[in-house]
Coordinates of C-alpha atoms in Angstrom, one line a residue:
Chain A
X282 CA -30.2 -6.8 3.0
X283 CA -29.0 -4.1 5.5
X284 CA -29.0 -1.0 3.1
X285 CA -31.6 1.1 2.9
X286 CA -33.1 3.8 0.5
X287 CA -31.0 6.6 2.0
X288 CA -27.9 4.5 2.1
X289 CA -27.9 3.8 -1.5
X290 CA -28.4 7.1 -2.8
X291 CA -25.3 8.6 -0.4
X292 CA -23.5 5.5 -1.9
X293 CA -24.5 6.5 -5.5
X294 CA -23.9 9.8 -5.4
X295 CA -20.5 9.1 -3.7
X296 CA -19.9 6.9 -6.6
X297 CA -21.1 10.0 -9.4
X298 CA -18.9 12.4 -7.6
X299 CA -15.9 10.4 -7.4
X300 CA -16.2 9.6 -11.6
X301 CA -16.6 13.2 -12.2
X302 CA -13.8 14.6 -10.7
X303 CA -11.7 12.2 -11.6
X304 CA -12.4 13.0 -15.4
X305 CA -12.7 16.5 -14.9
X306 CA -9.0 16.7 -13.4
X307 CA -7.6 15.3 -16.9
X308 CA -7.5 19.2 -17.9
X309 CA -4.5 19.7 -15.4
X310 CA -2.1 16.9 -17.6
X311 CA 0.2 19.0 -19.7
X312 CA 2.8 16.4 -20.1
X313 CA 4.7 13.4 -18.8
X314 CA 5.4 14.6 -15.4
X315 CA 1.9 15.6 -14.7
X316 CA 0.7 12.7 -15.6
X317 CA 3.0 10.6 -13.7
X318 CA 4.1 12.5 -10.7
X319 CA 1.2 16.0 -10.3
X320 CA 3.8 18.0 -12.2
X321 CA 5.7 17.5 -8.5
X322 CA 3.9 20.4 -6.6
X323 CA 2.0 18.9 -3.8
X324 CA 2.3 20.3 -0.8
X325 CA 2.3 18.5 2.8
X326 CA -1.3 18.3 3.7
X327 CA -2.2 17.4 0.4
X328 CA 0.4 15.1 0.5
X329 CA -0.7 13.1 3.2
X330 CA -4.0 12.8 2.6
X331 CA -3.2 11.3 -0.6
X332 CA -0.7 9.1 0.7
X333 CA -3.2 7.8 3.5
X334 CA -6.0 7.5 1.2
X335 CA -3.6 5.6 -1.5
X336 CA -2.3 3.3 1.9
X337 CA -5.9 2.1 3.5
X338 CA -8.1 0.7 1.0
X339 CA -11.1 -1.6 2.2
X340 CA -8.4 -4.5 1.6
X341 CA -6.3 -3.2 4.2
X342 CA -9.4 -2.8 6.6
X343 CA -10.5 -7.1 5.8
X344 CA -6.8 -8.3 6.6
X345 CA -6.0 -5.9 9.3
X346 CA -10.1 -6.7 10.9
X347 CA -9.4 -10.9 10.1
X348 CA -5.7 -10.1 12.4
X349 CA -8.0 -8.9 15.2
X350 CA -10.4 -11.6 14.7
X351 CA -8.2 -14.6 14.7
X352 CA -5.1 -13.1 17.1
X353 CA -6.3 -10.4 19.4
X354 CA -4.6 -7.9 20.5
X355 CA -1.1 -9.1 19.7
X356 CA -1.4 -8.2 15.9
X357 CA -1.4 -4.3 17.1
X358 CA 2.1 -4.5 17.3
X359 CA 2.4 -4.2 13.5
X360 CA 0.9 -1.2 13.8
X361 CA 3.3 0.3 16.7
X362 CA 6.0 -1.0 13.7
X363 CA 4.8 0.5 10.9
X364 CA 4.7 3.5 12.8
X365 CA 8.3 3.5 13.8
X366 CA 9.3 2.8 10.3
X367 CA 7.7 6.0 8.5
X368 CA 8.6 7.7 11.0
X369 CA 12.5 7.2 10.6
X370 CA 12.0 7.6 7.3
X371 CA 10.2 10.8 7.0
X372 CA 12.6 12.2 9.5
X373 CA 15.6 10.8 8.3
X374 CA 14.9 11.0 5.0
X375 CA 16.0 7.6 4.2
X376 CA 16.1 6.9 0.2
X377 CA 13.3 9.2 -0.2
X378 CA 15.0 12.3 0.0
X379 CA 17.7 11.0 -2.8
X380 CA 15.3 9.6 -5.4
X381 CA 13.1 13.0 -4.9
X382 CA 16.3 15.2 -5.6
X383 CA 17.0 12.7 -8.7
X384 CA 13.8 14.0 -10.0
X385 CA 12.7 10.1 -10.8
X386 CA 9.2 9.3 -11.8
X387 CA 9.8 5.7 -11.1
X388 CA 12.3 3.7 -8.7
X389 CA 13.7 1.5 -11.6
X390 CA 14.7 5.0 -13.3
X391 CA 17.0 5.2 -10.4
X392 CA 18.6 1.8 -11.2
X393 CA 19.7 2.8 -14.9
X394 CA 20.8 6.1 -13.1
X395 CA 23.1 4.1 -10.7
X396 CA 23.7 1.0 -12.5
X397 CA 22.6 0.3 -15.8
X398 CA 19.4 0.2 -18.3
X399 CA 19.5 -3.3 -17.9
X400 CA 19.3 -3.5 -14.0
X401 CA 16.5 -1.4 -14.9
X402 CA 15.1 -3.6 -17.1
X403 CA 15.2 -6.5 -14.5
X404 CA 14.1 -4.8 -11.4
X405 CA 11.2 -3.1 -13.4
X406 CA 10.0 -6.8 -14.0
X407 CA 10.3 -7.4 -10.5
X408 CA 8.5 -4.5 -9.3
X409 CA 5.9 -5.0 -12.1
X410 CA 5.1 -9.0 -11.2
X411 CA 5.5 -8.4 -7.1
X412 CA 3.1 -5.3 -7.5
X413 CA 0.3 -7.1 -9.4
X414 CA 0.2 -10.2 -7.6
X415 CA 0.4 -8.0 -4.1
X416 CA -2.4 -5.9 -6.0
X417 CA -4.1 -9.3 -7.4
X418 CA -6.1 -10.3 -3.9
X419 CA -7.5 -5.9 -3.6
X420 CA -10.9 -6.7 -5.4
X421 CA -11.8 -10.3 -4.0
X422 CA -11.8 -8.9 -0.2
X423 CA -13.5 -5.7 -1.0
X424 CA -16.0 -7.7 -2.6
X425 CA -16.1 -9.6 0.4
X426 CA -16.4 -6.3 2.3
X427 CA -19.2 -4.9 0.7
X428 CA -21.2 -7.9 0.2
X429 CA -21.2 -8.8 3.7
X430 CA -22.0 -4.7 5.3
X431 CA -24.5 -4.7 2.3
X432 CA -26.1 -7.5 3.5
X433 CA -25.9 -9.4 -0.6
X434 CA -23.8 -12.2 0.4
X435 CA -21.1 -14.0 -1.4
X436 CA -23.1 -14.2 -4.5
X437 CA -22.9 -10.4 -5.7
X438 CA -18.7 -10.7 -5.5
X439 CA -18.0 -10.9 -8.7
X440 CA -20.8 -7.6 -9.9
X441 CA -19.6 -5.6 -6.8
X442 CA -16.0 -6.6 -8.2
X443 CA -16.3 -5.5 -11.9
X444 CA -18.5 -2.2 -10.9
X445 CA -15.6 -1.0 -8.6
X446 CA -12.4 -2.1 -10.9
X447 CA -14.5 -0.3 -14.3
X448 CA -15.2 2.8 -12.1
X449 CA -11.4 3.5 -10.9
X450 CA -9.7 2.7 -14.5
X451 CA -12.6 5.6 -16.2
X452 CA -11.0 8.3 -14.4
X453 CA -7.3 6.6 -13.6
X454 CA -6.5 6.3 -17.2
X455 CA -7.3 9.4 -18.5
X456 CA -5.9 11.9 -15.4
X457 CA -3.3 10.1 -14.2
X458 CA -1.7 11.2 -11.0
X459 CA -3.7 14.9 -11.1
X460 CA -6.9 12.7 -11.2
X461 CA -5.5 10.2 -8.3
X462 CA -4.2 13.3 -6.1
X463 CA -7.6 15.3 -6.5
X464 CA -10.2 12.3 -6.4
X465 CA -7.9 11.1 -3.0
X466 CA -8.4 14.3 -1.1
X467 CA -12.1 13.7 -1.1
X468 CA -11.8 9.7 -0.8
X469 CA -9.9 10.8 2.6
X470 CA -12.3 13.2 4.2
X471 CA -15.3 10.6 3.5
X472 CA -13.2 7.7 4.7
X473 CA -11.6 9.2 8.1
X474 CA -15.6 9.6 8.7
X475 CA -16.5 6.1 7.3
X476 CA -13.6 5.1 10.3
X477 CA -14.9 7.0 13.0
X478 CA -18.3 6.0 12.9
X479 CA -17.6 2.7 12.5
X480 CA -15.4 3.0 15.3
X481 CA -17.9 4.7 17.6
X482 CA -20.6 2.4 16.3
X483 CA -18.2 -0.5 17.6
X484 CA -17.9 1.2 21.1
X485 CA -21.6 1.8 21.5
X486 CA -22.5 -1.9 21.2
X487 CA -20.1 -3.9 22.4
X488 CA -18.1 -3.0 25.5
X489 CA -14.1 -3.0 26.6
X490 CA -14.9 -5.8 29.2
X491 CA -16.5 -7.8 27.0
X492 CA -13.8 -7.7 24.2
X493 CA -10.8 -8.3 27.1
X494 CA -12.9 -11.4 28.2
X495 CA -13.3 -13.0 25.1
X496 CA -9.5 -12.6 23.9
X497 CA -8.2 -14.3 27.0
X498 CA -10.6 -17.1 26.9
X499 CA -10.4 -17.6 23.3
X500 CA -6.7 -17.2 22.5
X501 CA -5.2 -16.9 26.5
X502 CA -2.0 -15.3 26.4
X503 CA -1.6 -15.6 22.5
X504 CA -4.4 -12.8 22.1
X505 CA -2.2 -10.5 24.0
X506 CA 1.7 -11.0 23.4
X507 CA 3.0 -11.3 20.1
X508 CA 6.4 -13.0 20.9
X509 CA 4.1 -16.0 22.4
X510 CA 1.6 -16.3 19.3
X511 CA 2.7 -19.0 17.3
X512 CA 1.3 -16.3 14.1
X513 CA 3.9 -14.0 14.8
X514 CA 7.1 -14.3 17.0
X515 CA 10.4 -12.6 16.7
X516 CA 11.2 -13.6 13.0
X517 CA 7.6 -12.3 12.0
X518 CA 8.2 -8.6 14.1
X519 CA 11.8 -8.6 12.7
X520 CA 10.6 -9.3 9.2
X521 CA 7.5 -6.4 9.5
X522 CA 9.6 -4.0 11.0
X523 CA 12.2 -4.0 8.2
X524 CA 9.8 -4.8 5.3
X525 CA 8.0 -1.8 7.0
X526 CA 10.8 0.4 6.4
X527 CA 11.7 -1.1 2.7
X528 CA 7.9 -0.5 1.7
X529 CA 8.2 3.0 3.2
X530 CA 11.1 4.2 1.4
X531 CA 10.3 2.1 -2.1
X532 CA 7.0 0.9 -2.5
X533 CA 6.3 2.4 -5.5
X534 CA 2.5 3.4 -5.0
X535 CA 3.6 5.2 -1.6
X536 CA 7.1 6.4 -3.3
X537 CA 5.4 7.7 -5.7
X538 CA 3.8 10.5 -3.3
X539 CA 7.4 11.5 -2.5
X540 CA 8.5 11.9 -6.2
X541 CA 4.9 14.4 -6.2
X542 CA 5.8 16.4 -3.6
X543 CA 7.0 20.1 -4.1
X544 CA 10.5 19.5 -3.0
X545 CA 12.5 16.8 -0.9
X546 CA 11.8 18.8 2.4
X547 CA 8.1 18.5 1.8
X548 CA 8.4 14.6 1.3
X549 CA 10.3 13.9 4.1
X550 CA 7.2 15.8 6.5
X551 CA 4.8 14.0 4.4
X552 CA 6.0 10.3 5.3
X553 CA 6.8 12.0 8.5
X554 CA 3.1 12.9 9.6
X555 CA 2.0 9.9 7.7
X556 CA 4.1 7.8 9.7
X557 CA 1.8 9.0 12.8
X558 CA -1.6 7.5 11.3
X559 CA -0.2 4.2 10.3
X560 CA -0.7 3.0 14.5
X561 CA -4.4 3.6 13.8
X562 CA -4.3 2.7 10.4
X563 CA -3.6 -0.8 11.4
X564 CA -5.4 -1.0 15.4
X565 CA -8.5 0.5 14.0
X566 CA -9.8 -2.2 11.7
X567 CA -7.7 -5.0 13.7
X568 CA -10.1 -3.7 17.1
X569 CA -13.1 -3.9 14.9
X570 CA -12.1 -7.6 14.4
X571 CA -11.2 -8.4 18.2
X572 CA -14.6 -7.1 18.8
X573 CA -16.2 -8.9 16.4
X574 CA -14.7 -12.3 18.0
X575 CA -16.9 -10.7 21.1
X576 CA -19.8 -10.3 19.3
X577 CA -20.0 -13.4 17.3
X578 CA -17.7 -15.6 19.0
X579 CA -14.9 -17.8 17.2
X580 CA -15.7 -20.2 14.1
X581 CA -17.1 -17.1 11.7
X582 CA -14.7 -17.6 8.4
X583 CA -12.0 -14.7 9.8
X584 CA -12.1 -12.5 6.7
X585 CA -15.8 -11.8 6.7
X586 CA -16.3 -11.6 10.8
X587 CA -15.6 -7.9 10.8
X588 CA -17.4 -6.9 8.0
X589 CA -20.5 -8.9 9.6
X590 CA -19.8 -6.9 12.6
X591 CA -20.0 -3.6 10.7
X592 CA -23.3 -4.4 9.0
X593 CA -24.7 -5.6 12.6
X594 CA -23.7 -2.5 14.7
X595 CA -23.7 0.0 12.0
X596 CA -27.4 1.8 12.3
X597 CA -29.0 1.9 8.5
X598 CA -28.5 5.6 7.2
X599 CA -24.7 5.7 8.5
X600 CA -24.2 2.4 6.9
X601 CA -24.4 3.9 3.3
X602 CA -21.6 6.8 4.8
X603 CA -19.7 3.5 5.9
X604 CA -19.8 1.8 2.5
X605 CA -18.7 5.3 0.8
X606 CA -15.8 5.2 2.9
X607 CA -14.7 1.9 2.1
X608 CA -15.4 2.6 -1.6
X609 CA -13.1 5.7 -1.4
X610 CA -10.5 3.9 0.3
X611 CA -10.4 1.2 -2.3
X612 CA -10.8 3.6 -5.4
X613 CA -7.9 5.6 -4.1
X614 CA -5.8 2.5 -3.4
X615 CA -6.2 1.4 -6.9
X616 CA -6.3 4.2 -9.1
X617 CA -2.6 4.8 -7.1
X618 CA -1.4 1.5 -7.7
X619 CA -2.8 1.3 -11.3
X620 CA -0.9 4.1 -12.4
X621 CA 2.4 2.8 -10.2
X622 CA 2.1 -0.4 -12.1
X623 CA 1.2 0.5 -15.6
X624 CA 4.1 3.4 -15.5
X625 CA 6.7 1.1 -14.4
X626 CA 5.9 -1.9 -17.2
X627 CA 5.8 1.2 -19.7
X628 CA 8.8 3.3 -18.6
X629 CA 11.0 0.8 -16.8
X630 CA 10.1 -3.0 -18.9
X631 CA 8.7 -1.9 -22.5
X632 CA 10.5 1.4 -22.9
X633 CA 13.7 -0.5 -21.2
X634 CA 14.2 -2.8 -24.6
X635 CA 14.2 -0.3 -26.6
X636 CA 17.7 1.9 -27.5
X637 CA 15.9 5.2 -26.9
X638 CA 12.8 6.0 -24.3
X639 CA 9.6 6.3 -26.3
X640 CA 8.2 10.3 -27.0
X641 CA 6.0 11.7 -23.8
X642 CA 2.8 11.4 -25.5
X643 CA 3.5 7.8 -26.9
X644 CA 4.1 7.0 -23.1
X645 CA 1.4 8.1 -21.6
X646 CA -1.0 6.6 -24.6
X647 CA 0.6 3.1 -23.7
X648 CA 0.7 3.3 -19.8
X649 CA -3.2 4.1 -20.2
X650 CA -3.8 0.7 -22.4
X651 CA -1.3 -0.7 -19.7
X652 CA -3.4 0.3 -16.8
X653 CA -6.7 -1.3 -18.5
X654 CA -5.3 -4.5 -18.8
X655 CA -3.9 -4.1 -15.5
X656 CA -7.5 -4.0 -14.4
X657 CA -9.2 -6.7 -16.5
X658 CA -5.5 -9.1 -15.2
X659 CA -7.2 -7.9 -11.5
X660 CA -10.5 -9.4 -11.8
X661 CA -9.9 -12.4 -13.5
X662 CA -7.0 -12.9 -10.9
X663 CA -9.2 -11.7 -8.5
X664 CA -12.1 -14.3 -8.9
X665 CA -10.3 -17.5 -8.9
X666 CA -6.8 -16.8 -6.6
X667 CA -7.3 -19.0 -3.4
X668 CA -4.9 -17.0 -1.0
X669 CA -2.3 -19.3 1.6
X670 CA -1.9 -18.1 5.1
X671 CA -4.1 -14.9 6.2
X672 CA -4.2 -12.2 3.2
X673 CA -1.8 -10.1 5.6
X674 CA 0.9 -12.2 5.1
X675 CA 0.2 -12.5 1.7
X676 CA 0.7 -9.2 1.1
X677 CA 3.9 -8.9 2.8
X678 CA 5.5 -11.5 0.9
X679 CA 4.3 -11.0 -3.1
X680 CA 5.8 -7.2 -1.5
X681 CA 9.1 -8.3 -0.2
X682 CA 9.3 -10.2 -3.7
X683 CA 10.5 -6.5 -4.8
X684 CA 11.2 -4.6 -1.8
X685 CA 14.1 -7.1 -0.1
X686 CA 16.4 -6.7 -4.0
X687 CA 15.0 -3.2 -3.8
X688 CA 16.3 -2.3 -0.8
X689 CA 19.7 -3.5 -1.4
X690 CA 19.8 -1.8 -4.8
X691 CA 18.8 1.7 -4.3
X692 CA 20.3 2.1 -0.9
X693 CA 23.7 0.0 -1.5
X694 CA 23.2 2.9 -4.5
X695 CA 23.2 5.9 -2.5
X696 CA 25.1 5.2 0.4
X697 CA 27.9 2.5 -0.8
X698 CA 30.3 3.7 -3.5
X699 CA 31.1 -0.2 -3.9
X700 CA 28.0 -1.2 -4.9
X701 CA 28.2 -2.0 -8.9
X702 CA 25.7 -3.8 -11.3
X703 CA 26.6 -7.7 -10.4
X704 CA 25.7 -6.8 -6.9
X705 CA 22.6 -4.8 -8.1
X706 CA 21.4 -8.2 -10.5
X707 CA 22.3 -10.6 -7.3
X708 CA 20.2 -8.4 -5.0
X709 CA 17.2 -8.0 -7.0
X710 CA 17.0 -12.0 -8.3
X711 CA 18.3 -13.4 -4.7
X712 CA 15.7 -11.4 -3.2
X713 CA 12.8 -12.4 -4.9
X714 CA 13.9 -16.0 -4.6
X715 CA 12.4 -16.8 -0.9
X716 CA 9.2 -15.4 -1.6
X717 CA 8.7 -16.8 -4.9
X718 CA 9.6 -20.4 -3.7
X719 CA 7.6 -19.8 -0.8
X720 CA 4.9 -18.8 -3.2
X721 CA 5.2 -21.9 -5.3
X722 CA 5.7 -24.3 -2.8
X723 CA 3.3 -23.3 -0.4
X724 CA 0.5 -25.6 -1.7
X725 CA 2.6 -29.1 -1.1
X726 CA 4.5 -28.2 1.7
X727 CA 3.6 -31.7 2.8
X728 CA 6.2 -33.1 0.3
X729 CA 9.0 -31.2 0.9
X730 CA 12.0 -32.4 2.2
X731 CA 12.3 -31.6 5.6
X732 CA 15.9 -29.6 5.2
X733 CA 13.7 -27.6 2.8
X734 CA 10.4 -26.8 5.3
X735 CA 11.5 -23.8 6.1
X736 CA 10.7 -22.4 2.6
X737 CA 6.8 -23.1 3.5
X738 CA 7.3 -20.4 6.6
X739 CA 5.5 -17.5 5.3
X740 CA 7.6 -15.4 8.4
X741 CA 10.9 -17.0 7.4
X742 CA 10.4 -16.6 3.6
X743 CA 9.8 -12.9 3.9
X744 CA 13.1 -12.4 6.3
X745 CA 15.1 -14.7 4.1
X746 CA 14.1 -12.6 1.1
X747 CA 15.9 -9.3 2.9
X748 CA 19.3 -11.2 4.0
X749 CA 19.6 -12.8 0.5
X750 CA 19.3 -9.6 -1.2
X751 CA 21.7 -7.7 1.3
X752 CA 24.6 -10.6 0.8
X753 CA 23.7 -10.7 -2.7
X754 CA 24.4 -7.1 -2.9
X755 CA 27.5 -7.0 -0.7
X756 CA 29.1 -10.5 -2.3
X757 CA 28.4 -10.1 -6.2
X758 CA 29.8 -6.2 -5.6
X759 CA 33.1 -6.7 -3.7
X760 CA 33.9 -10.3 -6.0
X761 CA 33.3 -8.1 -9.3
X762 CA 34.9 -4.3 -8.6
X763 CA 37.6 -4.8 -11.3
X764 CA 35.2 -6.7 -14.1
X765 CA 32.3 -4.0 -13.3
X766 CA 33.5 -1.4 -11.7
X767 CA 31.1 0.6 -10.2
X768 CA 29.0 3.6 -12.0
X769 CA 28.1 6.8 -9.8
X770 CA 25.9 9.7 -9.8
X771 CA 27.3 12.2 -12.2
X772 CA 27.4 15.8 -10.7
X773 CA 23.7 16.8 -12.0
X774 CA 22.5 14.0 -10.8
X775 CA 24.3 13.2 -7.2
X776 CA 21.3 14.3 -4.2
Chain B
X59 CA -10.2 -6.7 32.4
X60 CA -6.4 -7.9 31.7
X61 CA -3.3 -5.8 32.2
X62 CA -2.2 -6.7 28.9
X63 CA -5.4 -5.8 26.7
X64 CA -5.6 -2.8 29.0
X65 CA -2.4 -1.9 27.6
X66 CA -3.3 -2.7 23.7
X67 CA -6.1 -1.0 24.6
X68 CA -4.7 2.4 25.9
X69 CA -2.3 2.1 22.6
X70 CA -5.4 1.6 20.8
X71 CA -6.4 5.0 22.2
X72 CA -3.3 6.8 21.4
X73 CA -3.5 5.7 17.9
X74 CA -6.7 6.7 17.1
X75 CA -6.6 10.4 18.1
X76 CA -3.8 10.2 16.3
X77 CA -5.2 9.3 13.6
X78 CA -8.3 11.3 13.9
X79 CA -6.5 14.4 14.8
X80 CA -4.2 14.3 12.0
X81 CA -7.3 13.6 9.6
X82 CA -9.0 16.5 10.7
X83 CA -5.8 19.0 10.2
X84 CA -5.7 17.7 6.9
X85 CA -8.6 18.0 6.2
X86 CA -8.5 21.4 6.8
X87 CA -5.5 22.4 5.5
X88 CA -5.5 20.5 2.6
X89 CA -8.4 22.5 1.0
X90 CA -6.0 25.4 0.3
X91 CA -3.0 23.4 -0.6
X92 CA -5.8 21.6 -3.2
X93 CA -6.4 25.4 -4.6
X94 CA -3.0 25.6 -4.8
X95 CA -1.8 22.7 -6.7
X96 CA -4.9 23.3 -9.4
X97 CA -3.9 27.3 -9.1
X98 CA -0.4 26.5 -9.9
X99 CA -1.4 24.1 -13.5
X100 CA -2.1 25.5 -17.0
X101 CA -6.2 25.1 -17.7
X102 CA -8.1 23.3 -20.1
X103 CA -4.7 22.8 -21.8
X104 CA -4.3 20.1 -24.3
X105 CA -3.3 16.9 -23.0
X106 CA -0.2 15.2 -24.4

């Protein structure tokens, strides 16, 4: 085992702290909107800190870390896109600024808004089943994570598992975002320093020469140009870089700190600065990987190479700051993505069938019961999911599953007159076509057809999900103006 | 060393004081917007 006495009571304490503040926070909900959205008064700073902490959790650190391992140095490209994309955003204020203005607590609110309830209905399923089973793989890889820094092994998974899933949903359910918002501040500050002594714990040991060498002779030129590694190429940078900028603008966790802030202005600089840290959100961990192929060499099973690294270089003492980090990055991942699932089944699916929404207290009793099955759905998922392809990809594609119809929807919404509720059903279903075929096919890809091989390409699944929701938008609208015509903003509502 | 994981590697650089730097102004600054956000909400009010 690598942790020692004083490792374990930083941990612990970490652990108490985090619990406690969480519940304490449940004061500050006074109604719907604070529970859901911070009562919308976070300012900038506070905003990004929450929005980074929500963005890294230790899930983002194993896939990023298992990139680096298994392609090098190419795979930093996705962090020079996802840079470029919340960056355009937050400047631009693309979608963001609208939905803020709309005073939204949810993007499906937007579609009953624009199109109808029932387009609500729909694209809140969507959202709901592409958010879970993106969410569905978070526990299994921080388990990995921790088990292998701790030094436990593969056996204490499924303890480490439940511990972390029954600590987040104590103190998501009962403060909601005000909980999330407060709790993430201090899961940020403790995991920027878990980071940077990782990182300098990296550099001590194990130097730049070394880590050059053993790309080239490992992967040759594949370790250092994306376009030439047979992972990635140009449908795999043109598919990141636009789900990059989908996911900015509408993936509801990350929305959802737009929606908070204090006014639209404040949310476009908050995915504006945010949109600086995503280069080293993504090359941090994906350098701790490359260096782990250094260290250990190649054969290591990729996903638990970096975190071997971690527990190797990491001297005992800072390891326990290390594992706090990586415990407040996944705490604040979930307890975000809890509440963003469990308010859009509530709000957007359940509420959706019903004639009239259901009272504010009502609502924020069932999204509670919501997020705790949410939780338990996690770790039996969790435990048993066998993931295709590297857990990168995977994430990408159960996320374009929502964000390709999304896209089309909301933004054909705000910046199309034309667009009308045929085009808004043919977006969302054509768009979560590729991934889910992709999804279910993946497995016995040896017995496709050939004409239909292309569905088993994890990179042309997930670019195929945005062009069929774009032409599903732009044919089912212009082929139904006169049966549907379009619904717009009314004056109140129009950004 | 390689030209091209010298490059990734300068990059690398970038993007870390980046992030870092960032972190740290946040960190500072976020305190008082923290004081305000709990400043600005009612107290021990009853939750609905």
């Amino acid at each position: 085992m690598n942790f020692g006495a004083f490792d374990w009571v930083l941990t612990v304490t970490y652990l108490l702290a985090s619990v406690a503040l969480g519940i304490w926070a449940k004061r500050y909900v006074e109604n719907l909107a604070g529970y859901m959205v911070a009562g919308r008064k976070v300012k900038v700073s506070l905003g990004i800190a929450t929005f980074v902490a929500t963005e890294l959790g230790t899930v983002t650190f194993v896939y990023y870390g298992e990139l680096g391992y298994v392609a090098g140095f190419s795979g930093f490209i996705i962090g020079i896109l996802a840079m470029i994309a919340y960056v355009v955003v937050g400047r631009t204020g693309f979608i963001i600024e609208d939905l803020r203005r709309l005073r939204v607590m949810t993007i499906p609110e937007f579609y009953e808004l624009r199109y109808s309830r029932t387009v609500r209905l729909l694209g809140g399923i969507i959202l709901f089943l592409g958010g879970v089973l993106n969410m569905g793989i978070f526990l299994k890889f921080d388990g990995i994570f921790l088990s292998e820094v701790m030094g436990f092994g593969p056996g204490a998974l499924a303890i480490i598992m439940t511990v972390m899933i029954l600590i987040v949903i104590s103190y998501t359910i009962l403060g909601g975002m005000f909980s999330i918002v407060i709790t993430d501040f201090m899961q940020f500050v403790v995991l920027a320093f878990g980071m940077l002594v990782a990182t300098l714990a990296v550099l001590w040991r194990i130097d730049l020469a070394s880590i050059s060498t053993a790309v080239s002779t490992t992967l040759g030129s594949s370790g250092v140009d994306p376009f030439a590694n047979p992972r990635f190429g140009w449908t795999f940078v043109l598919w990141i870089f636009v789900c990059s900028v989908a996911a900015g603008a509408l993936w509801q966790p990350g929305t959802s700190k737009a929606l908070a802030s204090e006014s639209p202005d404040v949310a476009k600089k908050v995915f504006f600065w945010t949109g600086f840290t995503f280069a080293g959100r993504a090359m941090i961990p994906m350098f701790w990987g490359v260096a782990a192929l250094a260290f250990f060499g190649p054969g290591l099973p990729s996903a638990s190479a970096m975190p071997k690294l971690l527990g190797a270089v990491v001297p005992p003492g800072f390891l326990g700051l290390l594992v706090a980090g990586m415990l407040a990055a996944s705490m604040s991942t979930y307890s975000a993505y809890l509440l963003a699932w469990s308010s859009v089944l509530t709000r957007d699916v359940i509420a959706s069938t019903r004639p009239k929404d259901f009272p504010e207290s009502t609502t924020v009793f069932i999204t509670r019961v919501v997020a705790g099955v949410i939780g338990i759905f996690l770790l039996v998922f969790g435990l048993w999911y066998q993931i295709p392809d590297t857990a990168f990809q995977y994430l990408y594609l159960t996320g374009a599953m929502y964000t390709s119809g999304a896209l089309g929807c909301v933004a054909a919404g705000i910046y199309w007159r034309k667009a009308n509720n045929i085009g808004a059903y043919a977006s969302l279903i054509m768009g979560a076509v590729a991934p889910a075929g992709f999804l279910l096919l993946e497995k016995s890809r040896d017995v496709l057809p050939s004409w239909l091989g292309f569905i088993a390409d994890v990179n042309i699944a997930g670019i195929l999900s945005f062009i069929l929701a774009a032409l599903g938008m732009i044919v089912g609208s212009l082929a139904s103006q006169r049966t549907s015509p379009p619904k717009h903003l009314n004056n109140a509502e129009q950004p | 060393m390689t030209a091209g994981a010298l490059f990734w590697l300068i990059l690398f650089g970038v993007a870390a004081l980046m992030f870092f730097g960032i972190a740290l102004v946040v960190t500072i600054r976020g305190v008082s917007d923290l004081r305000d956000l709990l400043g600005s909400s009612g107290h021990g009010e009853k939750d609905s």
